[in-house]
Short mmCIF file of C-alpha atoms in Angstrom, two decimals:
data_model
loop_
_atom_site.label_atom_id
_atom_site.label_comp_id
_atom_site.label_asym_id
_atom_site.label_seq_id
_atom_site.Cartn_x
_atom_site.Cartn_y
_atom_site.Cartn_z
CA MET B 1 1.00 0.43 26.89
CA ILE B 2 -2.38 0.42 25.15
CA ASP B 3 -5.24 1.81 27.22
CA SER B 4 -8.86 1.45 26.10
CA PHE B 5 -11.26 4.21 26.92
CA ASP B 6 -14.84 5.31 26.11
CA GLY B 7 -15.53 1.82 24.71
CA LEU B 8 -14.68 2.99 21.19
CA SER B 9 -11.10 4.17 21.01
CA THR B 10 -7.66 3.28 22.24
CA ARG B 11 -4.77 5.47 23.30
CA LEU B 12 -1.06 4.73 23.51
CA ILE B 13 0.82 5.61 26.68
CA ILE B 14 4.52 5.84 25.89
CA GLU B 15 7.26 5.97 28.52
CA GLY B 16 10.20 7.39 26.58
CA GLY B 17 13.87 7.74 27.19
CA ARG B 18 14.81 4.14 26.54
CA ARG B 19 17.33 2.91 23.98
CA LEU B 20 15.75 0.45 21.54
CA GLU B 21 17.72 -2.66 20.70
CA GLY B 22 16.87 -5.89 18.97
CA THR B 23 16.23 -7.86 15.78
CA LEU B 24 12.84 -8.37 14.22
CA HIS B 25 11.05 -9.24 11.02
CA ALA B 26 8.70 -6.75 9.40
CA PRO B 27 5.09 -7.91 8.96
CA GLY B 28 3.49 -8.30 5.56
CA ALA B 29 2.96 -5.10 3.64
CA LYS B 30 -0.52 -3.64 4.09
CA ASN B 31 -0.26 -1.86 0.74
CA ALA B 32 0.45 -5.16 -0.97
CA ALA B 33 -1.91 -7.40 1.03
CA LEU B 34 -5.04 -5.27 0.44
CA PRO B 35 -4.91 -5.19 -3.39
CA ILE B 36 -3.87 -8.85 -3.46
CA MET B 37 -6.94 -9.70 -1.39
CA ALA B 38 -9.05 -7.71 -3.86
CA ALA B 39 -7.39 -9.51 -6.74
CA ALA B 40 -8.51 -12.86 -5.36
CA ILE B 41 -11.92 -11.97 -6.76
CA LEU B 42 -10.49 -12.88 -10.18
CA ALA B 43 -9.73 -16.44 -9.18
CA GLU B 44 -11.93 -19.46 -9.76
CA GLY B 45 -11.11 -21.37 -6.60
CA GLU B 46 -9.11 -20.92 -3.41
CA THR B 47 -6.27 -18.49 -2.90
CA VAL B 48 -3.83 -18.97 0.04
CA LEU B 49 -1.96 -15.93 1.29
CA HIS B 50 0.88 -15.92 3.79
CA ARG B 51 2.29 -13.10 5.87
CA VAL B 52 -0.99 -11.18 5.92
CA PRO B 53 -0.75 -8.43 8.57
CA ARG B 54 -3.25 -8.54 11.46
CA ILE B 55 -4.61 -5.00 11.19
CA THR B 56 -8.01 -3.30 11.03
CA ASP B 57 -7.71 -2.49 7.29
CA VAL B 58 -7.32 -6.20 6.53
CA ASP B 59 -10.42 -6.89 8.64
CA VAL B 60 -12.40 -4.33 6.61
CA MET B 61 -11.22 -5.78 3.30
CA THR B 62 -12.15 -9.25 4.56
CA ALA B 63 -15.64 -7.96 5.36
CA ILE B 64 -15.91 -6.41 1.89
CA LEU B 65 -14.96 -9.71 0.22
CA GLU B 66 -17.45 -11.57 2.38
CA SER B 67 -20.18 -9.05 1.48
CA LEU B 68 -19.61 -9.99 -2.18
CA GLY B 69 -20.02 -13.68 -1.39
CA ALA B 70 -16.45 -14.82 -0.77
CA ARG B 71 -15.52 -17.16 2.07
CA VAL B 72 -12.46 -16.09 4.05
CA ARG B 73 -10.66 -18.15 6.70
CA GLU B 74 -7.79 -16.88 8.82
CA GLN B 75 -5.20 -19.39 10.02
CA PRO B 76 -2.40 -19.06 12.60
CA GLY B 77 0.81 -17.36 11.55
CA GLY B 78 -0.71 -14.77 9.22
CA THR B 79 -2.16 -17.20 6.70
CA MET B 80 -5.46 -16.41 4.97
CA VAL B 81 -7.52 -18.64 2.68
CA ILE B 82 -9.90 -16.85 0.29
CA ASP B 83 -12.48 -18.80 -1.70
CA THR B 84 -14.11 -16.56 -4.28
CA SER B 85 -15.94 -19.24 -6.26
CA SER B 86 -19.23 -18.10 -4.69
CA VAL B 87 -18.79 -14.37 -5.27
CA ASN B 88 -22.09 -13.23 -6.76
CA SER B 89 -22.19 -9.46 -6.20
CA TYR B 90 -20.42 -6.53 -7.81
CA ALA B 91 -21.70 -3.90 -5.32
CA PRO B 92 -19.84 -3.70 -1.98
CA PRO B 93 -21.80 -1.78 0.69
CA TYR B 94 -21.04 1.86 1.46
CA ALA B 95 -20.79 1.13 5.19
CA LEU B 96 -17.62 -0.92 4.50
CA VAL B 97 -16.13 0.93 1.52
CA SER B 98 -16.33 4.26 3.38
CA ARG B 99 -13.98 2.91 6.03
CA LEU B 100 -11.09 1.98 3.72
CA ASN B 101 -9.36 3.92 0.94
CA ALA B 102 -7.98 0.70 -0.51
CA SER B 103 -11.53 -0.62 -0.96
CA PHE B 104 -11.49 0.90 -4.44
CA ASP B 105 -9.04 -1.82 -5.46
CA VAL B 106 -11.99 -4.20 -5.84
CA THR B 107 -13.29 -2.12 -8.76
CA GLY B 108 -10.86 -3.36 -11.37
CA ALA B 109 -11.27 -6.97 -10.19
CA LEU B 110 -15.08 -6.75 -10.31
CA ILE B 111 -15.00 -5.20 -13.77
CA ALA B 112 -12.79 -8.04 -15.04
CA ARG B 113 -14.96 -10.75 -13.43
CA PHE B 114 -18.47 -9.44 -14.02
CA GLY B 115 -18.08 -6.71 -16.63
CA ARG B 116 -19.72 -4.43 -14.07
CA ALA B 117 -19.02 -2.79 -10.73
CA GLU B 118 -20.92 -0.46 -8.41
CA VAL B 119 -18.52 0.93 -5.86
CA PRO B 120 -18.99 3.95 -3.57
CA GLN B 121 -16.18 6.40 -3.66
CA PRO B 122 -13.62 5.27 -1.06
CA GLY B 123 -12.89 6.72 2.36
CA GLY B 124 -10.93 5.89 5.48
CA CYS B 125 -7.88 8.12 5.02
CA VAL B 126 -6.91 10.75 7.55
CA ILE B 127 -4.55 12.56 5.13
CA GLY B 128 -7.35 13.68 2.85
CA PRO B 129 -9.27 12.44 -0.19
CA ARG B 130 -7.45 10.64 -2.93
CA ALA B 131 -8.80 11.27 -6.44
CA VAL B 132 -9.69 8.27 -8.61
CA ASP B 133 -9.88 10.14 -11.89
CA LEU B 134 -6.79 8.36 -13.24
CA HIS B 135 -8.42 5.01 -12.44
CA LEU B 136 -11.58 5.96 -14.29
CA ARG B 137 -9.76 7.27 -17.34
CA GLY B 138 -7.85 4.00 -17.52
CA PHE B 139 -11.04 1.98 -17.27
CA GLU B 140 -12.64 4.07 -20.00
CA ALA B 141 -9.66 3.40 -22.27
CA LEU B 142 -10.37 -0.31 -21.84
CA GLY B 143 -13.98 0.23 -22.97
CA VAL B 144 -15.66 0.69 -19.60
CA GLU B 145 -18.64 3.06 -19.41
CA ILE B 146 -18.51 5.14 -16.23
CA ASP B 147 -21.40 6.92 -14.49
CA LEU B 148 -21.62 8.56 -11.06
CA GLU B 149 -24.86 7.99 -9.17
CA HIS B 150 -25.48 9.06 -5.58
CA GLY B 151 -21.78 9.09 -4.72
CA ALA B 152 -21.14 5.66 -6.26
CA ILE B 153 -19.19 4.86 -9.38
CA ILE B 154 -21.13 2.69 -11.77
CA ALA B 155 -18.87 0.84 -14.21
CA ASN B 156 -20.31 -1.14 -17.11
CA ALA B 157 -18.11 -2.99 -19.59
CA PRO B 158 -19.97 -4.64 -22.49
CA SER B 159 -16.48 -5.74 -23.55
CA LEU B 160 -12.97 -5.12 -22.29
CA ASN B 161 -10.35 -4.43 -24.95
CA GLY B 162 -6.66 -3.83 -24.45
CA ALA B 163 -5.31 -0.32 -24.90
CA THR B 164 -2.22 1.80 -24.40
CA ILE B 165 -2.80 3.97 -21.34
CA ALA B 166 -0.38 6.77 -20.50
CA LEU B 167 -0.94 7.90 -16.93
CA ALA B 168 -0.81 11.71 -16.55
CA LYS B 169 1.10 11.19 -13.31
CA ARG B 170 2.55 8.13 -11.64
CA SER B 171 -0.21 6.62 -9.51
CA VAL B 172 0.04 3.45 -7.47
CA GLY B 173 -3.75 3.07 -7.19
CA ALA B 174 -4.40 3.65 -10.88
CA THR B 175 -1.61 1.29 -11.93
CA LYS B 176 -3.06 -1.47 -9.72
CA ASN B 177 -6.66 -1.03 -10.76
CA ILE B 178 -5.95 -0.81 -14.49
CA MET B 179 -3.73 -3.89 -14.22
CA LEU B 180 -6.53 -5.82 -12.45
CA ALA B 181 -9.14 -4.88 -15.09
CA ALA B 182 -6.74 -5.61 -17.98
CA THR B 183 -5.95 -9.17 -16.90
CA LYS B 184 -9.08 -10.43 -18.70
CA ALA B 185 -9.29 -7.82 -21.47
CA ARG B 186 -9.07 -8.89 -25.08
CA GLY B 187 -5.65 -8.19 -26.52
CA THR B 188 -2.74 -6.35 -24.95
CA THR B 189 -2.80 -3.44 -22.51
CA VAL B 190 0.25 -1.20 -22.00
CA ILE B 191 0.44 1.10 -18.95
CA GLU B 192 2.91 3.88 -19.50
CA ASN B 193 4.32 5.95 -16.64
CA ALA B 194 3.33 3.10 -14.35
CA ALA B 195 4.12 3.14 -10.63
CA LEU B 196 7.35 1.41 -9.64
CA GLU B 197 6.49 0.57 -6.00
CA PRO B 198 7.38 -2.89 -4.71
CA GLU B 199 3.74 -3.38 -3.75
CA VAL B 200 2.73 -2.95 -7.43
CA VAL B 201 5.36 -5.56 -8.37
CA ASP B 202 4.03 -7.90 -5.68
CA LEU B 203 0.49 -7.59 -7.01
CA ALA B 204 1.69 -8.31 -10.55
CA ASP B 205 3.67 -11.34 -9.36
CA PHE B 206 0.55 -12.61 -7.55
CA LEU B 207 -1.55 -12.17 -10.69
CA CYS B 208 1.03 -14.04 -12.74
CA ALA B 209 0.88 -16.90 -10.23
CA MET B 210 -2.89 -16.96 -10.92
CA GLY B 211 -2.24 -17.32 -14.66
CA ALA B 212 -2.12 -13.71 -15.78
CA ARG B 213 0.43 -12.63 -18.41
CA ILE B 214 2.17 -9.51 -17.16
CA ARG B 215 5.64 -8.23 -17.83
CA GLY B 216 7.56 -5.06 -17.04
CA GLN B 217 6.39 -4.72 -13.44
CA GLY B 218 8.85 -2.52 -11.56
CA THR B 219 9.54 -0.45 -14.69
CA PRO B 220 7.64 2.56 -16.08
CA THR B 221 5.97 0.37 -18.73
CA ILE B 222 3.82 -2.60 -17.76
CA THR B 223 2.39 -4.88 -20.43
CA ILE B 224 -0.61 -7.14 -19.80
CA ASP B 225 -1.75 -9.78 -22.29
CA GLY B 226 -5.33 -10.61 -21.43
CA VAL B 227 -6.34 -14.15 -20.60
CA ARG B 228 -9.74 -15.82 -20.34
CA LYS B 229 -9.38 -17.53 -16.97
CA LEU B 230 -7.46 -17.13 -13.71
CA HIS B 231 -7.03 -19.74 -10.99
CA GLY B 232 -6.32 -19.70 -7.26
CA CYS B 233 -2.71 -19.83 -6.08
CA GLU B 234 -0.45 -19.60 -3.04
CA HIS B 235 1.51 -16.42 -2.39
CA THR B 236 3.55 -14.78 0.38
CA VAL B 237 3.07 -11.03 0.77
CA ILE B 238 6.25 -8.95 0.74
CA PRO B 239 7.47 -7.30 3.97
CA ASP B 240 6.13 -3.88 4.89
CA ARG B 241 8.85 -1.29 4.06
CA VAL B 242 6.94 1.43 5.91
CA VAL B 243 6.78 -0.56 9.15
CA ALA B 244 10.45 -1.59 8.67
CA GLY B 245 11.49 2.02 8.04
CA THR B 246 9.58 3.20 11.08
CA TYR B 247 11.46 0.75 13.30
CA LEU B 248 14.76 1.92 11.85
CA ILE B 249 13.90 5.56 12.55
CA ALA B 250 12.86 4.57 16.11
CA GLY B 251 16.21 2.87 16.57
CA ALA B 252 18.05 5.96 15.35
CA ILE B 253 16.07 8.50 17.37
CA THR B 254 16.68 6.61 20.60
CA GLY B 255 20.38 6.09 19.93
CA GLY B 256 19.65 2.39 19.71
CA ASP B 257 20.72 -0.62 17.65
CA VAL B 258 17.91 -2.16 15.57
CA THR B 259 18.08 -4.79 12.83
CA LEU B 260 15.27 -5.63 10.40
CA GLN B 261 15.56 -9.08 8.76
CA GLY B 262 13.88 -10.89 5.91
CA LEU B 263 13.50 -7.97 3.50
CA ASP B 264 15.18 -6.47 0.41
CA PRO B 265 17.31 -3.53 1.62
CA ALA B 266 16.74 -1.80 -1.74
CA MET B 267 13.17 -1.04 -0.61
CA LEU B 268 14.65 1.21 2.13
CA GLU B 269 17.58 2.71 0.24
CA ALA B 270 16.20 6.26 0.16
CA LEU B 271 15.62 6.21 3.94
CA ALA B 272 19.00 4.57 4.60
CA ASP B 273 20.75 7.31 2.60
CA LYS B 274 19.09 10.06 4.64
CA LEU B 275 19.83 8.32 7.96
CA ARG B 276 23.47 8.01 6.95
CA ALA B 277 23.50 11.72 6.00
CA THR B 278 22.46 12.58 9.58
CA GLY B 279 25.35 10.52 10.96
CA ALA B 280 23.57 7.29 11.91
CA ALA B 281 25.29 4.07 10.91
CA VAL B 282 23.25 1.96 8.50
CA ASP B 283 24.47 -1.44 7.37
CA ALA B 284 22.52 -3.23 4.61
CA GLN B 285 23.58 -6.80 3.83
CA GLY B 286 21.76 -9.65 2.17
CA VAL B 287 18.20 -9.53 3.50
CA SER B 288 18.78 -7.36 6.59
CA VAL B 289 19.21 -3.70 7.45
CA ARG B 290 20.81 -2.54 10.72
CA VAL B 291 20.77 1.02 12.13
CA GLN B 292 22.92 2.28 15.01
CA GLY B 293 21.97 5.66 16.38
CA ILE B 294 24.31 8.30 17.72
CA PRO B 295 23.95 10.81 20.59
CA ALA B 296 23.62 13.86 18.33
CA TRP B 297 22.79 13.96 14.65
CA LYS B 298 23.00 16.40 11.76
CA PRO B 299 20.05 18.03 9.96
CA VAL B 300 19.24 17.00 6.39
CA ASP B 301 16.78 18.16 3.71
CA VAL B 302 14.14 15.68 2.49
CA VAL B 303 11.74 15.73 -0.47
CA THR B 304 9.13 12.98 -0.64
CA ALA B 305 8.72 11.27 -4.01
CA PRO B 306 7.25 8.17 -5.63
CA TYR B 307 9.39 5.04 -5.29
CA PRO B 308 12.37 4.74 -5.37
CA GLY B 309 12.34 8.18 -3.77
CA PHE B 310 11.78 8.97 -0.10
CA ALA B 311 8.42 7.45 0.88
CA THR B 312 5.70 9.88 1.94
CA ASP B 313 4.58 7.34 4.56
CA LEU B 314 7.92 7.71 6.30
CA GLN B 315 7.88 11.48 6.28
CA ALA B 316 6.10 11.91 9.65
CA PRO B 317 8.42 9.71 11.73
CA PHE B 318 11.43 11.18 9.97
CA VAL B 319 10.29 14.71 10.80
CA ALA B 320 10.07 13.66 14.43
CA TYR B 321 13.69 12.42 14.15
CA LEU B 322 14.82 15.67 12.44
CA SER B 323 13.12 17.77 15.15
CA LEU B 324 15.96 16.62 17.44
CA ALA B 325 18.74 17.19 14.95
CA LYS B 326 21.44 19.81 15.72
CA GLY B 327 20.35 22.34 13.12
CA THR B 328 17.60 23.19 10.67
CA SER B 329 16.15 20.71 8.18
CA LEU B 330 13.82 21.39 5.25
CA VAL B 331 11.13 18.78 4.43
CA GLU B 332 9.03 19.09 1.28
CA GLU B 333 5.91 16.94 0.82
CA THR B 334 5.06 16.35 -2.85
CA ILE B 335 2.51 13.51 -2.61
CA PHE B 336 -0.29 14.46 -0.19
CA ASP B 337 -1.21 18.06 0.64
CA ALA B 338 -2.50 17.18 4.11
CA ARG B 339 0.43 15.04 5.16
CA PHE B 340 1.63 17.65 7.71
CA VAL B 341 -1.51 17.50 9.88
CA TYR B 342 0.52 16.02 12.73
CA VAL B 343 2.99 18.93 12.98
CA SER B 344 0.93 20.94 15.46
CA GLU B 345 1.05 17.99 17.87
CA LEU B 346 4.86 17.77 17.63
CA ALA B 347 4.95 21.52 18.30
CA ARG B 348 2.91 20.93 21.50
CA MET B 349 5.72 18.59 22.60
CA GLY B 350 8.30 21.29 22.04
CA ALA B 351 9.38 20.77 18.43
CA ASP B 352 10.36 23.96 16.55
CA ILE B 353 8.62 23.50 13.19
CA LYS B 354 7.53 26.23 10.83
#
């Protein structure tokens, strides 16, 4: 049950102890939808997106696009129509950007469209700040001049020229932003040590549908041949592997029987392997994944890692699951330093976590 209070917040009231059963489809992936919405800035015309999740982050990105001059219409069933033909600003307001970490995705698109962007440093993330230095180094390699003024990043690109950019570490955000900026750069851009995440692949596939020339998405080396013009297109956002994985963990922790349909099981392979290691039954066939929980499960060690490793976004629900395992588990977080902020709350509920 969701209970509103104080006029500003909501709280969830959960009555536990029930076995979860059922079949469902995961919503569209937030981490794919947000950069794809930002990428619509590159189009000259309308873009139609399907399976867009109805969440606050999407509302904020919608407001950011509208602040730049875009017209956005939501239709039933998770469809969104974005018309960016009237976009006339390269400076989204701080009041919106500060609410959403993914707001920085508009930077690469604005640079490619206008040769300029003025974007406040992003916010909106409870697990701590996320550095954008890799993004900025990538932009500079393409010929973008970067300044920092009053907490905003000022990017000016007299010309964009392709380059070979070797990322110091694998970064989803930097891979996306460099790819966006490079779509209209002169010549060829090569991103080495690129992120492999399905959401990066989905963004690249969307850009290709707009007329971009990108190859190698889903591998450590992505190649972008710049083009002069991109057009609107129609695209369906991939399912959200984090939401799907969370439902699978919920099924396992309640000893239930839960099936997720309409998604590629490979996106959840790392989670499925760990669930099986605890004793849960996981069956992946075609475009579905089914988990069947058991009364008592074994401990297992987990190390988060970039895709295709164990997703950092699934670490918290999996720790809750492991807190009820019959033995001691070791969980190592390698992506975000502040990802364990929730542990004290689990301890208040009786979890033994050190």
